[in-house]
PDB file of C-alpha atoms in Angstrom:
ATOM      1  CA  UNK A   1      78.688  93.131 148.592  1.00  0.00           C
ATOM      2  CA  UNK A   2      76.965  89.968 147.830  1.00  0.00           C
ATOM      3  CA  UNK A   3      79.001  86.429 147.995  1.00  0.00           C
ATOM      4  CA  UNK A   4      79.742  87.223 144.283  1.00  0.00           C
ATOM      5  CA  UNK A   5      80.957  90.534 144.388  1.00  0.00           C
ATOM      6  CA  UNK A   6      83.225  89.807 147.833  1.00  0.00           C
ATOM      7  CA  UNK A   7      84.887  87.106 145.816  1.00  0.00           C
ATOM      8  CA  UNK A   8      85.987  89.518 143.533  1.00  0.00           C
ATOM      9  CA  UNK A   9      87.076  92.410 145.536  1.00  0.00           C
ATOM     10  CA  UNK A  10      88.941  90.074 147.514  1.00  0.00           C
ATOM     11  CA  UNK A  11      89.854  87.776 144.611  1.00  0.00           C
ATOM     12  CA  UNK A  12      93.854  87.264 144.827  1.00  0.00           C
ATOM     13  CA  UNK A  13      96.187  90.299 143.699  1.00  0.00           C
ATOM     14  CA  UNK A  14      98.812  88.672 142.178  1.00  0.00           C
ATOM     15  CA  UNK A  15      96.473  87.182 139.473  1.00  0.00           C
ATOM     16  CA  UNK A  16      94.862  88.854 136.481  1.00  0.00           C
ATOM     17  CA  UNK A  17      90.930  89.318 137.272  1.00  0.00           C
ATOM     18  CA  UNK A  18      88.510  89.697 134.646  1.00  0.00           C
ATOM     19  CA  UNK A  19      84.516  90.196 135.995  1.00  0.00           C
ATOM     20  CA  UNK A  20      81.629  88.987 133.954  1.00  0.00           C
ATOM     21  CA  UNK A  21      78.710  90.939 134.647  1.00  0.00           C
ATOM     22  CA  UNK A  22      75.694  92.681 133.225  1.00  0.00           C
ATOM     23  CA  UNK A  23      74.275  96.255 133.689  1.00  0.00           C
ATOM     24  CA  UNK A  24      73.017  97.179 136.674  1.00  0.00           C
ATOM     25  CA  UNK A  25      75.157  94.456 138.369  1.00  0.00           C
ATOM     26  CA  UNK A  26      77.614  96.552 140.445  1.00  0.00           C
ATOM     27  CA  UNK A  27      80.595  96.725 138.378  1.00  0.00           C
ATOM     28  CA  UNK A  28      81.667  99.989 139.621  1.00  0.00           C
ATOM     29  CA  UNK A  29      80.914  99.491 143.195  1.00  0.00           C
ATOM     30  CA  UNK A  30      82.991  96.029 143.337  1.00  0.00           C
ATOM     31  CA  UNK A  31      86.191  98.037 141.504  1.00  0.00           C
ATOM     32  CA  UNK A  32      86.040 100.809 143.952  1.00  0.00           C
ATOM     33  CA  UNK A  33      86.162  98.396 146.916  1.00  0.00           C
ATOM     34  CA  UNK A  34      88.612  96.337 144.872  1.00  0.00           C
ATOM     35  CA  UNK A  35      90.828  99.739 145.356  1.00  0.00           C
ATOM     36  CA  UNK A  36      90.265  99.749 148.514  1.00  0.00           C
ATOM     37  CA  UNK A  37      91.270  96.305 149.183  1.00  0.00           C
ATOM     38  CA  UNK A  38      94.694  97.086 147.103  1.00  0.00           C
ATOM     39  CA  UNK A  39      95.025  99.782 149.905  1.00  0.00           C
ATOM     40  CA  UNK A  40      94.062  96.856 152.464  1.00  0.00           C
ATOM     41  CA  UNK A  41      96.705  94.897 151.427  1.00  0.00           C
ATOM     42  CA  UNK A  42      99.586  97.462 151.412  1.00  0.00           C
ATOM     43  CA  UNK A  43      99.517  98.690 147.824  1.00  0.00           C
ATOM     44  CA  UNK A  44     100.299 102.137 147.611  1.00  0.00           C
ATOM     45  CA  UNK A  45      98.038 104.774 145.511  1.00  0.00           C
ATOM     46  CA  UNK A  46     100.365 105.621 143.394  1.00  0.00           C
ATOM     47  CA  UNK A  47     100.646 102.807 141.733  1.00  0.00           C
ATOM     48  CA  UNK A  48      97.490 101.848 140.714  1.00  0.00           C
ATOM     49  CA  UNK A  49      95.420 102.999 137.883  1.00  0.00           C
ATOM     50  CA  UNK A  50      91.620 103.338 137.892  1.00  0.00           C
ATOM     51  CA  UNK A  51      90.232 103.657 133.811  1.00  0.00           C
ATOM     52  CA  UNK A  52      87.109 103.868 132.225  1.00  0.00           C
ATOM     53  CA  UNK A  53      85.660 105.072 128.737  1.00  0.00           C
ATOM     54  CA  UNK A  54      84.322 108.602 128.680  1.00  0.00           C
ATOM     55  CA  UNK A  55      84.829 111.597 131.272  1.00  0.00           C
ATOM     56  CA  UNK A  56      81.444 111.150 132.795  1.00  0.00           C
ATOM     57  CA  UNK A  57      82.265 107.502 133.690  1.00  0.00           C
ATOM     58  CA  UNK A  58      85.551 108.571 135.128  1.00  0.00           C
ATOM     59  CA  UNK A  59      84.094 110.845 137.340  1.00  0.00           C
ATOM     60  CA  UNK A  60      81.594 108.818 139.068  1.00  0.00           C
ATOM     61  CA  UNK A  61      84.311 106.230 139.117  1.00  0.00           C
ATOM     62  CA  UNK A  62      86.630 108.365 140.974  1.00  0.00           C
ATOM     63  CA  UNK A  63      83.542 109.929 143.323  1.00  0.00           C
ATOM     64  CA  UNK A  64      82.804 106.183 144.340  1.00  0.00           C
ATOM     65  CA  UNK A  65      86.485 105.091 145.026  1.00  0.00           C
ATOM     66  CA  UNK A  66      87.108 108.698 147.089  1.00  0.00           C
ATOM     67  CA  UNK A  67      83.741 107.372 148.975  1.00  0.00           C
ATOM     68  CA  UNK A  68      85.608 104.145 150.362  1.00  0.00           C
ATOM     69  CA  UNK A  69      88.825 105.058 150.562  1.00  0.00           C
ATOM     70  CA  UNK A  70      89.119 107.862 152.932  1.00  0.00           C
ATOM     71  CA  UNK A  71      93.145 108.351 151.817  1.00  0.00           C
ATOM     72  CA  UNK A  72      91.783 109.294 148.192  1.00  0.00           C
ATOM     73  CA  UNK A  73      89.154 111.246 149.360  1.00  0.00           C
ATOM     74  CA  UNK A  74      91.323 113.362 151.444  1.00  0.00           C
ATOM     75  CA  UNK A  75      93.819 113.509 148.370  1.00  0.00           C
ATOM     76  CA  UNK A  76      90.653 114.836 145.959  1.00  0.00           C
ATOM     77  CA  UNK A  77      89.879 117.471 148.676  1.00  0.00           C
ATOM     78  CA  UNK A  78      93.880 118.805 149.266  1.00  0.00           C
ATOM     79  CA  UNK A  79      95.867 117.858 146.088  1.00  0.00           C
ATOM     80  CA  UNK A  80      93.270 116.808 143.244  1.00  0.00           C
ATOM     81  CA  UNK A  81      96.785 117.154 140.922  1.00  0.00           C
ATOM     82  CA  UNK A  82      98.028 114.006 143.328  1.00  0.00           C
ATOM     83  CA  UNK A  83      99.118 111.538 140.668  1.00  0.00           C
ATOM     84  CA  UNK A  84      96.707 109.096 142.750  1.00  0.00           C
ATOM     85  CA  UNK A  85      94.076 111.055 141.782  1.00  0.00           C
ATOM     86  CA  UNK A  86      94.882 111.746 138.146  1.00  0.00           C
ATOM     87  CA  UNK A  87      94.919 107.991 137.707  1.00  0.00           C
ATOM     88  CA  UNK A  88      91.898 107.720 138.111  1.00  0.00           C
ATOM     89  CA  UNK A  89      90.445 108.703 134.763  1.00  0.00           C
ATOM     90  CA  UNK A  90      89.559 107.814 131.258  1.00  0.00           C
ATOM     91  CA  UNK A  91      91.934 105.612 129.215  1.00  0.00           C
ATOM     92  CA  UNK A  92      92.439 108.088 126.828  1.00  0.00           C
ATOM     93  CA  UNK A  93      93.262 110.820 129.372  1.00  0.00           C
ATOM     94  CA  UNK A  94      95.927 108.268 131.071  1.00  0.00           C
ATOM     95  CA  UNK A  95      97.601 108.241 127.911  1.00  0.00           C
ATOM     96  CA  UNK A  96      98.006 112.169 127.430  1.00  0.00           C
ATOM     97  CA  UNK A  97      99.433 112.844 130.995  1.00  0.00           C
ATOM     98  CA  UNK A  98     101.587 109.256 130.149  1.00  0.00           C
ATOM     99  CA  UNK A  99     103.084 111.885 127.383  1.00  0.00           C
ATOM    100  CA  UNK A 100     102.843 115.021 129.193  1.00  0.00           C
ATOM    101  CA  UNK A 101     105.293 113.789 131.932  1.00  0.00           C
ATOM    102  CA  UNK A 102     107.529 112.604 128.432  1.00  0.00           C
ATOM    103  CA  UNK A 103     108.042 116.219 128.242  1.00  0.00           C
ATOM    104  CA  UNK A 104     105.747 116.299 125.501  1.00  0.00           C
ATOM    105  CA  UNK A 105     104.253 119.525 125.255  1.00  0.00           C
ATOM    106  CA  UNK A 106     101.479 119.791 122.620  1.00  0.00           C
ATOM    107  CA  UNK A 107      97.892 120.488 123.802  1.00  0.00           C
ATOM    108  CA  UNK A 108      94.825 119.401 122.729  1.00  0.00           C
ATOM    109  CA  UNK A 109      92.358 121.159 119.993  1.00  0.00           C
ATOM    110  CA  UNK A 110      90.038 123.297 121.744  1.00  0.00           C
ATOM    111  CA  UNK A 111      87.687 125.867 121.157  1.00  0.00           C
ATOM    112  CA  UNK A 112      89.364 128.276 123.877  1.00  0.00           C
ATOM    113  CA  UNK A 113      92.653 127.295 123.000  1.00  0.00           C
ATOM    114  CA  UNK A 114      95.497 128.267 120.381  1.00  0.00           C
ATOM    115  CA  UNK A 115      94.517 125.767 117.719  1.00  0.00           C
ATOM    116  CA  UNK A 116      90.388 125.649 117.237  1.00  0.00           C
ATOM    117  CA  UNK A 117      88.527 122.316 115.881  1.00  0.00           C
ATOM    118  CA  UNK A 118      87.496 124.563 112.673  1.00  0.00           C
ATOM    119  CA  UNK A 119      91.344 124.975 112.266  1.00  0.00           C
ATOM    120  CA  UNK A 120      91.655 121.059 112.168  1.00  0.00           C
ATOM    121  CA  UNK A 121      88.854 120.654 110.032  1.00  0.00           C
ATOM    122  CA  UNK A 122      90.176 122.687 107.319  1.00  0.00           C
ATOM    123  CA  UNK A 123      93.693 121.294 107.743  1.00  0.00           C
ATOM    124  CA  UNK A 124      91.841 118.158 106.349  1.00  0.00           C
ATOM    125  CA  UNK A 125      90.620 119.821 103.339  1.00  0.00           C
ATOM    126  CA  UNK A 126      93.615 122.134 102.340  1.00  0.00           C
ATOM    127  CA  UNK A 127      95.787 118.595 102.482  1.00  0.00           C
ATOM    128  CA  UNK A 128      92.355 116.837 100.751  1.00  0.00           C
ATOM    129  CA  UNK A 129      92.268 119.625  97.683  1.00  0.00           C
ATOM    130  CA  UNK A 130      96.256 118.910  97.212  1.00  0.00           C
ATOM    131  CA  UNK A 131      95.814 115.438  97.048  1.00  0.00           C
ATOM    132  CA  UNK A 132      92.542 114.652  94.941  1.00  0.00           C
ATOM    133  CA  UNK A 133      92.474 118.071  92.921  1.00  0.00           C
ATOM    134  CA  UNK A 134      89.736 116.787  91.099  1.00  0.00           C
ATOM    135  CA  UNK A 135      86.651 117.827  93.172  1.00  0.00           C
ATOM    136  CA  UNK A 136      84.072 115.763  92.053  1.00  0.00           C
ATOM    137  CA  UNK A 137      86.395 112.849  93.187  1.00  0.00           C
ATOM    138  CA  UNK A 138      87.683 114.672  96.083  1.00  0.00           C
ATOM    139  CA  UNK A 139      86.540 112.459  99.936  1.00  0.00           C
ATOM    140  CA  UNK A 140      85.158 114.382 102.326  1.00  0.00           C
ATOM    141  CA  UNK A 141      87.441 115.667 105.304  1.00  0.00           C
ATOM    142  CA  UNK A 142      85.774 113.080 107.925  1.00  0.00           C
ATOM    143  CA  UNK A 143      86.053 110.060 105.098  1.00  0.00           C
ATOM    144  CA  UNK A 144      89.544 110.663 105.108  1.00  0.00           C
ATOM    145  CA  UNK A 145      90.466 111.274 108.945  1.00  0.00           C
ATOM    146  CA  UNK A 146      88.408 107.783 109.942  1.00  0.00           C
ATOM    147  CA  UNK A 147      90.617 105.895 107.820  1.00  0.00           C
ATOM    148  CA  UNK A 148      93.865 107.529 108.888  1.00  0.00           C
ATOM    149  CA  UNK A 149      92.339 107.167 112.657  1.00  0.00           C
ATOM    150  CA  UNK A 150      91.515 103.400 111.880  1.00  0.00           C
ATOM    151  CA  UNK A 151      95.338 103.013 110.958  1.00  0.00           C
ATOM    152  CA  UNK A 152      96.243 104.446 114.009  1.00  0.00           C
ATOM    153  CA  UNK A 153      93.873 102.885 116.007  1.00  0.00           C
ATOM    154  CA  UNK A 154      95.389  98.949 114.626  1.00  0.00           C
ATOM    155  CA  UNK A 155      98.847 100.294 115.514  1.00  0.00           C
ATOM    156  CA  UNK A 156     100.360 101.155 111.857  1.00  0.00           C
ATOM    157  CA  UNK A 157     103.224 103.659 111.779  1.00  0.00           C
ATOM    158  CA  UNK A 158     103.754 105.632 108.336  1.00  0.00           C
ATOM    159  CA  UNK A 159     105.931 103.060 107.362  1.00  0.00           C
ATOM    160  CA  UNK A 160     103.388 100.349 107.784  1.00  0.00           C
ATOM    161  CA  UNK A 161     100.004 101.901 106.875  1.00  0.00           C
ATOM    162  CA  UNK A 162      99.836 100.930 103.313  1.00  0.00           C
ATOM    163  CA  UNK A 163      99.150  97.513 104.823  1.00  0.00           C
ATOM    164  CA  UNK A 164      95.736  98.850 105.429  1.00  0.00           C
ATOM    165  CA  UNK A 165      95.532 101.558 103.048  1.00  0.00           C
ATOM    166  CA  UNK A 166      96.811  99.822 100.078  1.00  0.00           C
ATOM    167  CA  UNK A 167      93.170  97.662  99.168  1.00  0.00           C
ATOM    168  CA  UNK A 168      91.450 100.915  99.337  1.00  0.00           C
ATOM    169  CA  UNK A 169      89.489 102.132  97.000  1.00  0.00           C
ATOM    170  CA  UNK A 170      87.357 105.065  96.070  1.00  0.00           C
ATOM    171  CA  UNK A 171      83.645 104.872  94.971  1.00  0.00           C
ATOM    172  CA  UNK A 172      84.898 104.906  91.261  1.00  0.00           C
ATOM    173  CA  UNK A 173      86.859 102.044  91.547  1.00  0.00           C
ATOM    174  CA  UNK A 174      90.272 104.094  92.106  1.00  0.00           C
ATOM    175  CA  UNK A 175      92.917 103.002  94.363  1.00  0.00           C
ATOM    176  CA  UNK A 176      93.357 105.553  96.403  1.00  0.00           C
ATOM    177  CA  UNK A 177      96.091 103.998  98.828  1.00  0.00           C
ATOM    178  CA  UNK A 178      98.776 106.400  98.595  1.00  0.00           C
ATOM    179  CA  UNK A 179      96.531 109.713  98.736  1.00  0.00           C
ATOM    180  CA  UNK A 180      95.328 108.467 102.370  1.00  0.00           C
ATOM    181  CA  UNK A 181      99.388 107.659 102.922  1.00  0.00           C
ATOM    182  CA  UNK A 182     100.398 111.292 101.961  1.00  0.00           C
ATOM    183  CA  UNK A 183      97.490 112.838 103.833  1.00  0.00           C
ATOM    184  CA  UNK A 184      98.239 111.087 107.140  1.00  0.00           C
ATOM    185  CA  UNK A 185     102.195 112.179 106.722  1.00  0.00           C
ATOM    186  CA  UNK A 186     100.853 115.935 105.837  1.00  0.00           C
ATOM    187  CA  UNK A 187      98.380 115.646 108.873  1.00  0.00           C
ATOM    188  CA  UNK A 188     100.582 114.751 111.049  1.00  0.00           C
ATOM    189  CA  UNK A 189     103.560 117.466 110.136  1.00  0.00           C
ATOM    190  CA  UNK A 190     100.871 119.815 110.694  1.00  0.00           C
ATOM    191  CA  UNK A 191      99.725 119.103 114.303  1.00  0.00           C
ATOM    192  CA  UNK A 192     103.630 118.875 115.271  1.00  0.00           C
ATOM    193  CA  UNK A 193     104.041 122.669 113.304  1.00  0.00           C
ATOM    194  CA  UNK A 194     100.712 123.623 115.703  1.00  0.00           C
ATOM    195  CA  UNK A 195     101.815 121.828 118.673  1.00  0.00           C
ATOM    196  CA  UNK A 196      98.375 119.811 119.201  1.00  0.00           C
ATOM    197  CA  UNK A 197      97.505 115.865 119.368  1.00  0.00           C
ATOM    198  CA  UNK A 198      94.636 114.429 118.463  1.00  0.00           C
ATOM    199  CA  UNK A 199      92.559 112.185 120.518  1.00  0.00           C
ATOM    200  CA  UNK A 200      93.349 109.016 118.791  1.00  0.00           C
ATOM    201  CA  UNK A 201      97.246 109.591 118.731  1.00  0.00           C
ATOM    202  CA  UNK A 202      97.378 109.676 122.757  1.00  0.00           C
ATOM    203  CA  UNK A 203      96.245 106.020 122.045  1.00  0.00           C
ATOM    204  CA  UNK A 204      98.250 105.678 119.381  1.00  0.00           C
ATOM    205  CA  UNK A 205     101.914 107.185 120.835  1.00  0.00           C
ATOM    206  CA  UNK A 206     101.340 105.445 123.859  1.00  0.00           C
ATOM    207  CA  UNK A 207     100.526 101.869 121.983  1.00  0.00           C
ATOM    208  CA  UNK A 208     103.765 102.411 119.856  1.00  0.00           C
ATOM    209  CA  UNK A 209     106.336 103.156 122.255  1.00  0.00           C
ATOM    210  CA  UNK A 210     105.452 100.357 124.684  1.00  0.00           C
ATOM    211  CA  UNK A 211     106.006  98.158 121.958  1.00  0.00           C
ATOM    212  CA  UNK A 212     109.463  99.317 120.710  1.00  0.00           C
ATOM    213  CA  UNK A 213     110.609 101.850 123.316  1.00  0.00           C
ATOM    214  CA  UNK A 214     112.266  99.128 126.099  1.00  0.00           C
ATOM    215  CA  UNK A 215     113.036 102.033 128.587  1.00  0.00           C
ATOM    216  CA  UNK A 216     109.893 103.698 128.344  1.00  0.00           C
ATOM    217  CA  UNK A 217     107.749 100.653 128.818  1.00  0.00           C
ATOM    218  CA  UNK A 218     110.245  99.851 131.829  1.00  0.00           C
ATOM    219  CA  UNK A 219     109.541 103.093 133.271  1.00  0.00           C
ATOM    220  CA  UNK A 220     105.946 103.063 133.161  1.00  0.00           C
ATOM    221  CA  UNK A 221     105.146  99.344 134.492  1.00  0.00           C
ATOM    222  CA  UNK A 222     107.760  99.985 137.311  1.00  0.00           C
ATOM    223  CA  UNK A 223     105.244 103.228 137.923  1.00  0.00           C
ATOM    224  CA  UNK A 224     101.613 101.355 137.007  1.00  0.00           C
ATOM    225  CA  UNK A 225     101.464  98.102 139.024  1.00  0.00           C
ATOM    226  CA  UNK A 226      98.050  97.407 138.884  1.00  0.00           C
ATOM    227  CA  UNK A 227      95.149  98.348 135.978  1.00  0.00           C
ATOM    228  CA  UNK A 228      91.894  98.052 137.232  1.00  0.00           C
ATOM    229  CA  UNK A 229      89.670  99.130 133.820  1.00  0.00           C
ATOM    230  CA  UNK A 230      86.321  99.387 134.418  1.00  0.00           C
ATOM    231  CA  UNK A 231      83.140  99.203 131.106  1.00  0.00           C
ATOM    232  CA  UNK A 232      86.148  97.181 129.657  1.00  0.00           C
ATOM    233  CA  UNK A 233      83.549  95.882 126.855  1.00  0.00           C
ATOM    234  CA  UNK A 234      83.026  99.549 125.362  1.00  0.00           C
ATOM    235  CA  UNK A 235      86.904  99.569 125.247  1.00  0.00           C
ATOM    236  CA  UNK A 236      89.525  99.206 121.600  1.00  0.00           C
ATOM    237  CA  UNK A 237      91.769  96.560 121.235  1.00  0.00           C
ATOM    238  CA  UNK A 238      94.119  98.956 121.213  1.00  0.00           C
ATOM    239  CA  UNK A 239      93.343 100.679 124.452  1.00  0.00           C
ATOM    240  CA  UNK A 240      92.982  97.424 126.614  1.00  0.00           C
TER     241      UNK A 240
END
């Protein structure tokens, strides 16, 4: 590592750290040493997570940190199902296995699985015909699913959403507020009937109950002690 880089692998670990750098710059190669310095100084595996923003990233992210830090390697090679190891992944993935070991049991739409994407998709449009009967008027499945997923995505529960959805209107000049309201509810009784979550609701869950479950937040910073996020700019608000 160049003078730069050192200074923030070795930067202190008791303080928040936030690097400033462009592409092509190293930002991957200074976190995994940054692990490895955690290690250095004592900090046990387990309790640190390693994030990114797609699967790809998290891959090469978790090939580079096994690289330097021969206890991970050795972990990736014997136990990849080491909860080191699964911490070491996308944000969103975090967040599943964060509800997972909840006891939460519903899998994800897949096409080898019990619940298939087309089976989502037309979830969307049986609730969409209900609600705007008139077809001509009637949003498309995707129109309707962004919006709900925006919701989500600023932290609005059901009982809060209209705070977004409520200035909404169609192309006609229709309010359309409570239609979006209705199909969010009606989505969302339908993945519980199917058992499956959607990718923006591991966000979501995760988001809410820190916020206004006390025990679960307790649990999980006495678990995560330090976050080390990596391509943090292509990241939500609500995921950092």
């Amino acid at each position: 590592p160049n003078a730069s880089q050192k200074a923030a692998i070795e930067a202190d670990i008791h303080t928040p750290l936030r690097v400033l750098a462009p592409p092509g710059s190293g930002k991957t190669f200074v976190m995994a040493l940054r692990y490895a310095y955690l290690l250095a100084q004592g900090v046990e595996p387990e309790h640190i997570v390693a994030v990114t923003f797609n699967r790809t990233m998290a891959d090469e992210l978790l090939a580079r940190i096994a690289r330097v830090n021969p206890r991970i390697a050795e972990m990736l090679e014997s136990n990849p199902t080491a909860a080191a190891v699964q911490q070491i992944t996308t944000i969103h993935a975090l967040c599943y296995r964060i509800l997972r070991a909840e006891c939460d049991k519903r899998s994800v739409p897949d096409k080898d699985g019990r619940v298939k994407p087309w089976q989502v998709r037309k979830a969307w449009e049986d609730i969409i015909a209900v609600l705007w009967p008139v077809v001509d008027k009637r949003p498309g499945w995707q129109e309707v699913e962004s919006v709900v997923y925006t919701a989500k995505g600023q932290g609005l529960d059901s009982q809060h959403d209209m705070e977004l959805f409520g200035s909404i209107c169609d192309k006609f000049g229709n309010n359309i507020g409570q239609e979006l309201h209705l199909a969010r509810q009606r989505f969302d009784e339908w993945c519980q009937r199917q058992g499956v979550i959607q990718f923006p609701d591991m966000l979501y869950e995760v988001d809410v109950r820190l916020r206004d479950d006390p025990a679960f937040k307790l649990r999980w910073q006495t678990k995560f002690h330090y976050v080390l996020v990596d391509e943090a700019q292509d990241t939500s608000a609500q995921a950092m």
